[in-house]
Every structure is written in C-alpha cells, then in structure tokens.
C-alpha cells in the first residue's frame, strides 16, 4: 500500500488525482498539499496541508510526519503563465523540483513529476514525434520540463531514486479549470459551447496538438507508478496521448450534439507561437510496450462525456 504526498494538489490534475488515489489507497494514505487553501473540497475527504514547494524543509517535515513512501510532484507554472513570469517559473518549476527529488532521494521515495509536450521544440519532428528525439524547447516552460526529465533521469542513474514520468499532452477535464496553459482552449471551448453556443479560439485553425481526457491521464499515472520496474527503459518521460486535434476538430465533435455551436477565432500570438513550437502528434509506442498505456477516450467519446458532465455542473440543458 502506498503512502503518498501530492504537491500542487488543488490544480487541474491534482484535484482529480487526489480523489482517485484516496479511493485506491485509502484517504489516510494520501496527503494533499498546495501553496493555497482549498476553496471547496474537490479532492475527496482526507488530510490537506499548506506546502510551498520552494521550501524543502517543510516538504521534508511532512514526509517524516506522515511516514510517506511516494511523492507526486505536480506544483508548477504552466506554459502561458511561465512565459509571462519566467523567473517565477524557474523558481517554482526548477527549484521546487530539485527540492522534491532531493526529498525523494533522502527518504527513499518513489517519485513522479509530469513532463509535457512542451518539452519539445520547433526542431523536433512534428508528426509521430519519436520517444527519443531532438528536444530544444524555446519556452521557459519547456526549458523547465526538459530539465526536469534530465534531472529525474540523473537521480535514477546516480542515486537509484525510482523516478517515473510521462509527457502529458493537453488535458481536457470538467472538474477543475486548467491553470494557464496553451492547450486550455480545448477546455474553454466546452464551457462556452454550453453557455454561449459560440467560442472564439485563441489557437488558430489547423493547429494540431496532442490531447487526452483526464480519466485516461489519471489511469496512466497510477498504471506507471504500479508498473514492473524491470520493464521501464525510458522512465523520464514517456510520450503519451489519445488524440491529435485542431480547434475545428473539437468544434465538429461538439456540433454533433449542439448543431448551432459556432467556432470563431481571436488568436493570441503568444500562445499560438508556443503551440506552433510543439508537436502535432506523438508516437506513444514505448508507453504501450513498456507499461501497457491504453487510453479509453477518443475525441467523440470524450466530447459526449464532457458535455454530459458539464451540462450537469453548469445546469445547462443540452439534449445529449
Ligand atoms: P495547475 O496549474 O492546474 O496546478 C498547479 C498547482 O500548483 C496549483 O494548484 C497551484 O496553486 C500550485 N502551486 C503553484 N506554485 C506553488 C508552490 N510554490 N508550491 C506549491 N504549490 C504551488 O497545473 P496542472 O495542470 O495540474 O499540472 C500539474 C503538472 O502537470 C505540472 O507539472 C504541469 O506542467 C504538468 N502538465 C499538465 C498538463 C495539463 O494539460 N494540465 C499537461 C502537461 C503537463
Ligand atoms: C500547457 O498548455 O501548458 C499544458 C501542457 C501541454 O503542458 N497544458
């Protein structure tokens, strides 16, 4: 049975992951932390502690107090926010990560810190991006993500820390709103479709990016953490994805249920240029072969479920 510390637990991933891990491992075995107080409890019942990941001593005290064996490090600034605040992004994403992986080393913890499609750059092959390829990201977010992959590998090879990671694509979810990334349009579009029947995308038509539905992302984390270590050759970090889509692809999927929905464009040059530096579609075969990655949701299945769940949450009444 794992005893887990989660940093950044109130974010888009952490809120759903915490609730799910509490179902799997028991609520007393999952300690949720974040730099801010929860506004309402969407992580399920269990222990919550304030933790700023730039404070290594505080992190260490929690690991000792609760006798933890696993650290899931989610606290970070996402791509668009990191581009606006590069020094803060370095502090949180790099110094926070260094603190976390050090705590993992000293206390012998299993360690997971997600990387991203943002770890790739404009020189990376765009289609079926290989697991091992050129990575020269041009954003502060990407620089922290590729550094995180390398640091995690270093801690595995040098100190034997059981580091594992995935390169998440854009994650689409209905529970907690995304925290300031380039792929956030793919969540916003569902909210606006239900509220206003129209959405102005900040990402341009024809811009493909990898995406995945949150239930598949949560399954992937648990599956990778439970995987047989002897099968893991590419630990930090596995390409994973469930679909490669442009804004008009999501709009068409929504229009199957909401024919009057209209997509327009109000392109944001900063996020557009970040998106253009990222791959169109990843090759996920290493994750499939080494630990059985197998997402359940394609675009159509996800769209139906998103609209159903948001219809209830937003108290809208679209017939599905
Ligand atoms: P998020 O922005 O939704 O949540 C991040 C959380 O970290 C927030 O709750 C915030 O309060 C907290 N935080 C910020 N500074 C902190 C600090 N100094 N100390 C402690 N907590 C702090 O992010 P997310 O989408 O849940 O992403 C989690 C991880 O997954 C990040 O490493 C991100 O790069 C990675 N990732 C996310 C996506 C995605 O689409 N959501 C895709 C690829 C990778
Ligand atoms: C972002 O857009 O910054 C994130 C990511 C893909 O890493 N969603």
Coordinates of C-alpha atoms and ligand atoms in Angstrom, one line a residue:
X1 CA 0.0 0.0 0.0
X2 CA 1.4 3.4 -1.0
X3 CA 1.6 6.4 1.3
X4 CA 1.6 9.4 -1.0
X5 CA 2.4 13.1 -0.8
X6 CA 1.0 15.2 -3.6
X7 CA 2.2 18.8 -4.3
X8 CA 0.1 21.2 -6.3
X9 CA -2.9 19.1 -5.3
X10 CA -5.5 21.8 -6.0
X11 CA -4.7 22.1 -9.7
X12 CA -6.4 20.7 -12.7
X13 CA -4.6 17.3 -12.4
X14 CA -4.1 17.2 -8.6
X15 CA -7.8 17.7 -7.7
X16 CA -9.0 14.7 -9.6
X17 CA -5.8 12.6 -9.0
X18 CA -6.1 13.1 -5.2
X19 CA -9.7 12.0 -5.1
X20 CA -8.9 8.9 -7.2
X21 CA -5.8 8.0 -5.2
X22 CA -7.8 8.2 -2.0
X23 CA -10.3 5.7 -3.4
X24 CA -7.4 3.3 -4.5
X25 CA -5.0 3.6 -1.5
X26 CA -7.3 4.9 1.3
X27 CA -7.9 8.5 2.3
X28 CA -5.4 8.5 5.2
X29 CA -2.6 7.4 2.8
X30 CA -2.8 10.4 0.5
X31 CA -1.6 13.8 1.8
X32 CA -2.7 16.6 -0.4
X33 CA -0.7 19.9 -0.3
X34 CA -0.7 23.2 -2.2
X35 CA 0.5 26.7 -1.6
X36 CA -3.1 27.9 -1.2
X37 CA -6.1 26.9 0.9
X38 CA -8.8 24.9 -0.9
X39 CA -11.9 27.0 -1.7
X40 CA -14.1 23.9 -1.6
X41 CA -13.1 20.3 -1.2
X42 CA -13.0 18.7 -4.6
X43 CA -10.1 16.3 -3.7
X44 CA -12.3 14.0 -1.6
X45 CA -12.0 13.8 2.2
X46 CA -8.5 13.4 3.7
X47 CA -5.5 15.3 5.0
X48 CA -4.6 18.7 3.5
X49 CA -1.5 20.7 4.4
X50 CA -0.2 24.0 3.1
X51 CA 3.1 23.5 1.4
X52 CA 5.2 25.9 -0.8
X53 CA 7.5 23.6 -2.8
X54 CA 10.3 26.1 -2.8
X55 CA 10.6 25.3 1.0
X56 CA 12.5 22.0 1.1
X57 CA 12.5 21.8 4.9
X58 CA 8.7 22.0 5.1
X59 CA 8.3 19.3 2.5
X60 CA 10.8 17.1 4.4
X61 CA 8.8 17.6 7.7
X62 CA 5.6 16.3 6.0
X63 CA 7.3 13.3 4.6
X64 CA 8.7 12.4 8.1
X65 CA 5.5 13.3 10.0
X66 CA 3.3 11.1 7.8
X67 CA 5.9 8.3 7.0
X68 CA 5.4 8.6 3.2
X69 CA 6.9 6.4 0.5
X70 CA 5.7 8.2 -2.7
X71 CA 6.0 11.8 -3.9
X72 CA 3.8 13.0 -6.8
X73 CA 5.1 16.4 -7.6
X74 CA 2.6 18.5 -9.6
X75 CA 3.3 22.1 -8.4
X76 CA 4.4 24.1 -11.4
X77 CA 3.6 27.1 -13.6
X78 CA 2.1 26.1 -17.0
X79 CA 3.3 27.3 -20.4
X80 CA 1.4 30.7 -20.8
X81 CA 1.9 31.8 -17.2
X82 CA 5.6 30.7 -17.3
X83 CA 6.1 32.8 -20.5
X84 CA 4.7 35.8 -18.7
X85 CA 6.7 35.2 -15.5
X86 CA 9.9 33.4 -16.5
X87 CA 11.8 34.0 -13.3
X88 CA 9.0 32.7 -11.1
X89 CA 8.5 29.8 -13.4
X90 CA 12.2 28.9 -12.9
X91 CA 11.9 29.2 -9.1
X92 CA 8.7 27.0 -8.8
X93 CA 9.4 24.5 -11.6
X94 CA 13.1 24.0 -11.2
X95 CA 13.9 24.9 -7.5
X96 CA 10.7 23.2 -6.5
X97 CA 11.6 20.1 -8.5
X98 CA 15.1 20.0 -7.1
X99 CA 13.7 20.2 -3.5
X100 CA 11.2 17.4 -4.3
X101 CA 13.6 15.0 -5.9
X102 CA 16.1 15.6 -3.1
X103 CA 13.5 14.8 -0.5
X104 CA 12.7 11.6 -2.5
X105 CA 16.4 10.7 -2.5
X106 CA 17.0 11.3 1.2
X107 CA 13.8 9.4 2.2
X108 CA 13.8 6.7 -0.4
X109 CA 10.5 7.7 -2.0
X110 CA 9.1 6.7 -5.4
X111 CA 8.9 9.9 -7.4
X112 CA 6.6 11.1 -10.2
X113 CA 6.8 14.6 -11.8
X114 CA 5.0 15.1 -15.1
X115 CA 6.7 16.4 -18.2
X116 CA 4.8 17.7 -21.2
X117 CA 4.6 18.0 -25.0
X118 CA 6.1 21.4 -24.1
X119 CA 9.5 19.6 -23.6
X120 CA 9.8 19.5 -27.4
X121 CA 10.7 22.5 -29.6
X122 CA 10.5 23.7 -33.2
X123 CA 13.3 21.4 -34.4
X124 CA 11.6 18.3 -33.1
X125 CA 9.9 16.1 -35.8
X126 CA 6.3 17.3 -35.8
X127 CA 4.4 14.1 -36.7
X128 CA 4.6 10.8 -34.8
X129 CA 7.2 12.5 -32.7
X130 CA 9.6 9.7 -31.5
X131 CA 10.2 8.9 -27.8
X132 CA 13.8 9.8 -28.2
X133 CA 14.4 12.8 -30.5
X134 CA 15.8 16.3 -30.6
X135 CA 14.4 18.5 -27.7
X136 CA 15.3 22.2 -28.0
X137 CA 12.3 23.9 -26.4
X138 CA 12.0 27.7 -26.9
X139 CA 9.7 28.5 -23.9
X140 CA 10.6 28.9 -20.3
X141 CA 8.1 26.2 -19.5
X142 CA 9.7 23.8 -22.0
X143 CA 13.2 24.5 -20.6
X144 CA 12.0 23.6 -17.1
X145 CA 10.2 20.4 -18.5
X146 CA 13.2 19.1 -20.4
X147 CA 15.5 19.9 -17.4
X148 CA 13.0 18.0 -15.2
X149 CA 13.3 15.0 -17.4
X150 CA 17.1 15.1 -17.3
X151 CA 17.2 15.7 -13.5
X152 CA 14.8 12.8 -12.9
X153 CA 17.0 10.5 -15.1
X154 CA 20.1 11.7 -13.2
X155 CA 18.5 10.9 -9.8
X156 CA 17.6 7.4 -11.1
X157 CA 21.0 6.6 -12.6
X158 CA 23.2 8.4 -9.9
X159 CA 21.2 7.7 -6.7
X160 CA 18.8 4.9 -7.6
X161 CA 15.7 7.0 -7.0
X162 CA 12.7 5.3 -8.5
X163 CA 11.7 8.3 -10.8
X164 CA 9.0 7.8 -13.4
X165 CA 7.3 10.3 -15.7
X166 CA 5.1 10.9 -18.7
X167 CA 5.0 13.7 -21.3
X168 CA 1.4 14.8 -20.9
X169 CA -0.4 16.3 -23.8
X170 CA -3.1 19.0 -23.2
X171 CA -5.5 17.6 -20.6
X172 CA -9.2 18.1 -21.0
X173 CA -11.4 17.9 -17.9
X174 CA -14.7 19.2 -16.4
X175 CA -13.8 19.3 -12.7
X176 CA -11.1 21.9 -12.2
X177 CA -10.3 24.6 -14.8
X178 CA -6.8 24.5 -16.3
X179 CA -4.1 26.7 -14.8
X180 CA -2.8 28.9 -17.6
X181 CA -1.6 26.7 -20.5
X182 CA -1.5 26.8 -24.3
X183 CA -3.9 23.9 -24.6
X184 CA -6.5 25.5 -22.3
X185 CA -8.7 26.4 -25.3
X186 CA -9.6 22.8 -25.6
X187 CA -11.4 23.0 -22.2
X188 CA -12.8 26.6 -22.6
X189 CA -14.5 25.5 -25.8
X190 CA -16.8 23.1 -24.0
X191 CA -17.8 25.6 -21.3
X192 CA -18.5 28.3 -23.9
X193 CA -20.4 25.9 -26.2
X194 CA -22.8 25.2 -23.4
X195 CA -23.0 28.7 -22.0
X196 CA -23.0 30.8 -25.2
X197 CA -23.2 28.4 -28.2
X198 CA -20.1 30.2 -29.6
X199 CA -16.4 30.2 -28.8
X200 CA -13.5 32.4 -30.0
X201 CA -10.4 30.2 -30.1
X202 CA -7.1 31.8 -29.1
X203 CA -5.4 29.0 -31.1
X204 CA -5.6 29.2 -34.9
X205 CA -7.5 26.9 -37.2
X206 CA -5.3 24.0 -38.4
X207 CA -3.0 24.0 -35.3
X208 CA -2.9 20.3 -34.2
X209 CA -1.8 19.4 -30.7
X210 CA -2.0 16.2 -28.7
X211 CA -4.8 16.0 -26.1
X212 CA -6.1 13.4 -23.6
X213 CA -9.2 13.2 -21.3
X214 CA -8.4 13.5 -17.6
X215 CA -9.7 9.9 -16.6
X216 CA -7.1 8.5 -19.0
X217 CA -4.4 10.8 -17.6
X218 CA -5.2 9.6 -14.0
X219 CA -5.2 6.0 -15.1
X220 CA -1.8 6.5 -16.8
X221 CA -0.2 7.9 -13.6
X222 CA -1.4 5.0 -11.5
X223 CA -0.5 2.4 -14.1
X224 CA 3.0 3.8 -14.5
X225 CA 3.6 4.0 -10.7
X226 CA 2.5 0.4 -10.3
X227 CA 4.4 -0.9 -13.4
X228 CA 7.1 -3.5 -13.1
X229 CA 10.4 -1.5 -12.8
X230 CA 12.3 -4.1 -14.9
X231 CA 10.2 -3.2 -18.0
X232 CA 10.8 0.6 -17.8
X233 CA 13.6 1.6 -20.1
X234 CA 12.5 5.2 -20.9
X235 CA 11.5 6.3 -17.4
X236 CA 11.7 10.1 -17.8
X237 CA 9.5 10.7 -19.6
X238 CA 7.1 8.6 -21.7
X239 CA 5.2 10.1 -24.7
X240 CA 1.5 9.6 -24.1
X241 CA -1.5 11.0 -26.0
X242 CA -5.0 9.9 -27.0
X243 CA -5.8 12.3 -29.9
X244 CA -4.2 14.9 -32.2
X245 CA -6.7 17.7 -32.8
X246 CA -7.1 21.3 -34.0
X247 CA -9.8 23.6 -32.7
X248 CA -12.1 22.9 -35.7
X249 CA -11.9 19.1 -34.9
X250 CA -13.2 19.7 -31.4
X251 CA -15.9 22.1 -32.7
X252 CA -17.1 19.5 -35.2
X253 CA -17.3 16.9 -32.4
X254 CA -19.4 19.3 -30.3
X255 CA -21.6 20.2 -33.2
X256 CA -22.8 16.5 -33.4
X257 CA -24.7 17.3 -30.2
X258 CA -25.1 21.1 -30.5
X259 CA -25.5 21.8 -34.2
X260 CA -25.9 25.5 -33.6
X261 CA -22.5 25.8 -32.0
X262 CA -20.2 28.3 -33.8
X263 CA -16.4 28.5 -33.7
X264 CA -14.6 31.8 -34.4
X265 CA -11.0 32.8 -33.9
X266 CA -9.3 35.5 -31.8
X267 CA -5.8 34.2 -32.0
X268 CA -3.4 35.1 -29.1
X269 CA 0.1 35.5 -30.7
X270 CA 2.0 34.3 -27.6
X271 CA 0.0 31.1 -27.1
X272 CA -0.1 30.5 -30.9
X273 CA 3.6 30.7 -31.2
X274 CA 4.0 28.3 -28.3
X275 CA 1.6 25.8 -29.9
X276 CA 3.5 26.0 -33.2
X277 CA 6.7 25.1 -31.5
X278 CA 5.1 21.8 -30.1
X279 CA 4.5 18.5 -32.0
X280 CA 1.3 17.7 -33.9
X281 CA 1.2 14.1 -32.7
X282 CA 3.3 11.9 -30.6
X283 CA 4.4 8.3 -31.1
X284 CA 3.3 6.6 -27.9
X285 CA 4.6 3.1 -28.6
X286 CA 7.2 3.0 -25.8
X287 CA 4.5 3.7 -23.2
X288 CA 2.3 1.0 -24.8
X289 CA 5.1 -1.6 -24.9
X290 CA 6.7 -0.9 -21.5
X291 CA 3.8 -0.4 -19.2
X292 CA 0.6 -1.0 -21.2
X293 CA -0.6 2.6 -21.8
X294 CA -4.1 2.3 -23.3
X295 CA -6.3 5.4 -23.3
X296 CA -10.1 4.7 -23.4
X297 CA -11.4 8.0 -24.7
X298 CA -11.1 9.2 -28.3
X299 CA -12.4 12.6 -29.4
X300 CA -16.0 11.5 -29.8
X301 CA -16.3 9.6 -26.6
X302 CA -14.6 12.3 -24.7
X303 CA -16.9 15.0 -26.2
X304 CA -20.0 13.2 -25.3
X305 CA -18.8 12.7 -21.7
X306 CA -17.6 16.3 -21.3
X307 CA -20.9 17.7 -22.5
X308 CA -22.8 15.3 -20.2
X309 CA -20.8 16.2 -17.1
X310 CA -20.7 19.9 -17.8
X311 CA -24.4 20.0 -18.6
X312 CA -24.9 18.8 -15.0
X313 CA -22.3 21.1 -13.5
X314 CA -23.4 24.2 -15.3
X315 CA -27.1 23.4 -15.1
X316 CA -27.5 23.8 -18.8
X317 CA -29.9 21.7 -20.7
X318 CA -28.4 20.4 -24.0
X319 CA -30.1 17.2 -25.2
X320 CA -27.5 14.5 -25.5
Ligands
LIG1 P1 -2.3 23.7 -12.4 O1 -1.8 25.0 -12.8 O2 -3.7 23.4 -12.6 O3 -2.0 23.4 -10.8 C1 -0.7 23.7 -10.3 C2 -0.9 23.8 -8.8 O4 0.4 24.1 -8.2 C3 -1.9 24.9 -8.4 O5 -2.9 24.4 -7.5 C4 -1.0 26.0 -7.6 O6 -1.7 26.6 -6.6 C5 0.1 25.1 -7.2 N1 1.4 25.8 -6.9 C6 1.9 26.9 -7.6 N2 3.0 27.3 -7.0 C7 3.2 26.5 -6.0 C8 4.2 26.4 -5.0 N3 5.3 27.3 -5.0 N4 4.2 25.5 -4.1 C9 3.1 24.6 -4.0 N5 2.1 24.6 -4.9 C10 2.2 25.6 -5.9 O7 -1.4 22.6 -13.1 P2 -1.8 21.1 -13.6 O8 -2.4 21.2 -14.9 O9 -2.5 20.4 -12.5 O10 -0.3 20.5 -13.8 C11 0.3 19.7 -12.9 C12 1.6 19.2 -13.6 O11 1.3 18.5 -14.8 C13 2.6 20.3 -14.0 O12 3.9 19.9 -13.8 C14 2.3 20.5 -15.4 O13 3.5 21.0 -16.1 C15 2.0 19.1 -15.8 N6 1.3 19.0 -17.1 C16 0.0 19.4 -17.1 C17 -0.7 19.4 -18.3 C18 -2.2 19.8 -18.4 O14 -2.7 19.9 -19.5 N7 -2.9 20.1 -17.3 C19 -0.1 18.9 -19.5 C20 1.2 18.5 -19.4 C21 1.9 18.6 -18.2
LIG2 C1 0.1 23.8 -21.3 O1 -0.5 24.0 -22.3 O2 1.0 24.5 -20.7 C2 -0.1 22.4 -20.6 C3 0.8 21.4 -21.2 C4 0.5 20.7 -22.5 O3 1.9 21.2 -20.7 N1 -1.5 22.0 -20.8

